[in-house]
Tab-separated table of C-alpha atoms in Angstrom:
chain	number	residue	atom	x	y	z
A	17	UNK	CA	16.735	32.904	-64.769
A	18	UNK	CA	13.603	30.824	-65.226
A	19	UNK	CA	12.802	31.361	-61.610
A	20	UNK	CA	12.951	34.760	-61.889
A	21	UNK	CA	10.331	35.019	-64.604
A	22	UNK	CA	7.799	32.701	-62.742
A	23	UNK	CA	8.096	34.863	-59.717
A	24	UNK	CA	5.589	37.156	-61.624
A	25	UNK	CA	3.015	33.683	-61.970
A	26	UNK	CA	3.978	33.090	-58.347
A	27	UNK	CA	2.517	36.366	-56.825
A	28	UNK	CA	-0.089	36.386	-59.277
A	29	UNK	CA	-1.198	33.308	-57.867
A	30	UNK	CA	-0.850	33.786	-54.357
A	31	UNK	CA	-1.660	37.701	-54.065
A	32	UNK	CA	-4.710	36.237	-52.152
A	33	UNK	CA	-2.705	36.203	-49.257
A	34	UNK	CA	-1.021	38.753	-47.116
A	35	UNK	CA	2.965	39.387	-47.512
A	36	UNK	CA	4.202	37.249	-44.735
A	37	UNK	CA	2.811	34.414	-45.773
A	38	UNK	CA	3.850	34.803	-49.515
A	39	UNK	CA	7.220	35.047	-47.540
A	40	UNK	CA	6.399	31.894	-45.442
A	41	UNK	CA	6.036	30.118	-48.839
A	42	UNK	CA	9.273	31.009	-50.414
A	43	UNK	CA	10.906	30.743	-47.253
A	44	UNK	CA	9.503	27.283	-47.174
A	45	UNK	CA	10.677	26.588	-51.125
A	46	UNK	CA	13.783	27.867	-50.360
A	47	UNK	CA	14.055	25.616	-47.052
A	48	UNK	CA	13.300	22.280	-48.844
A	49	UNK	CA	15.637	22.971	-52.102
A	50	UNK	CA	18.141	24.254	-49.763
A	51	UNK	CA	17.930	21.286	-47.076
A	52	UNK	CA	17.331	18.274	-49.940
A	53	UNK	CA	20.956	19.687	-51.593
A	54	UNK	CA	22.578	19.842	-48.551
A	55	UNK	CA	22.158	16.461	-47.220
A	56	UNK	CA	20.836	14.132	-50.370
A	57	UNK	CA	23.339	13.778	-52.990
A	58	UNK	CA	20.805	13.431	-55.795
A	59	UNK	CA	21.737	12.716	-59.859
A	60	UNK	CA	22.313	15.739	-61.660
A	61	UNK	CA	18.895	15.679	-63.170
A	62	UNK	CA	17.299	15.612	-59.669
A	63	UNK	CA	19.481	18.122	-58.550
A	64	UNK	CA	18.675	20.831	-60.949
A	65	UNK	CA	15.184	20.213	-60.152
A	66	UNK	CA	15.699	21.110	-56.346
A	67	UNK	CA	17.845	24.480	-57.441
A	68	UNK	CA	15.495	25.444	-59.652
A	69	UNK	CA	12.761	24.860	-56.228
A	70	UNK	CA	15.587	27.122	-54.183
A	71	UNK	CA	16.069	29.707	-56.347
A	72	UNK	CA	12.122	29.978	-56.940
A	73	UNK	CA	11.668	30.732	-53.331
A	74	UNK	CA	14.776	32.969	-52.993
A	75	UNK	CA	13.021	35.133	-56.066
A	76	UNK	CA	9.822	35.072	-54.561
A	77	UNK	CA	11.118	36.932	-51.635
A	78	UNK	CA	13.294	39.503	-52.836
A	79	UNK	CA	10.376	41.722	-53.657
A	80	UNK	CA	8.796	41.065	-50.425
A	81	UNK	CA	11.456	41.738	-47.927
A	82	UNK	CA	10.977	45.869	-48.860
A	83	UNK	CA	7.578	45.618	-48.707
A	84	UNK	CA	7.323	43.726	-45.503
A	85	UNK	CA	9.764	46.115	-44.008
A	86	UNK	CA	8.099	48.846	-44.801
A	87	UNK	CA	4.404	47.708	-43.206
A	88	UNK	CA	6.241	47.166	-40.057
A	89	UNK	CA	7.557	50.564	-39.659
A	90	UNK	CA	6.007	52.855	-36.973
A	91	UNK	CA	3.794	56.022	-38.232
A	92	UNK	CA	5.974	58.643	-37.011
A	93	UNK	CA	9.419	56.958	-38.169
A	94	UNK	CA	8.697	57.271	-42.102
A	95	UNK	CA	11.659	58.586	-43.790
A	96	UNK	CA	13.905	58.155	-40.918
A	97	UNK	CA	17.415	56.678	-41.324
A	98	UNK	CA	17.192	52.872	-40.559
């Protein structure tokens, strides 16, 4: 659950930038660990080094995908059934 914790040092470090592209990032973290375990078969050492990249990107967007959804909602729709 390491990448869990450093989610908090993540946003802290990029809360410069908007939402989306906090969720570009991660989606981009989670793309490369996801991609590089997919089609390299790397030593186990390697390997846990590119989960612990996926699963820093998939925790890194979890807290954004709310957030996100909620700045793209219309003024009058607040509170309506999605």
């Amino acid at each position: 659950e390491l990448p869990g914790v450093l989610t908090i040092l993540f946003i802290a470090f990029l809360s410069r930038f908007s939402d989306i592209r906090i969720s570009l990032v991660a989606q981009l973290l989670s793309l490369i660990g996801c991609i590089t375990l997919g089609l390299v078969t790397p030593p186990f050492g390697i390997m846990l080094i590119f989960v612990f990249i996926y699963s820093a990107g998939a925790h890194l967007n979890m807290p954004l995908q709310e957030s996100i959804g909620m700045s793209l909602m219309q003024e009058g729709s607040m509170g309506t059934q999605m």
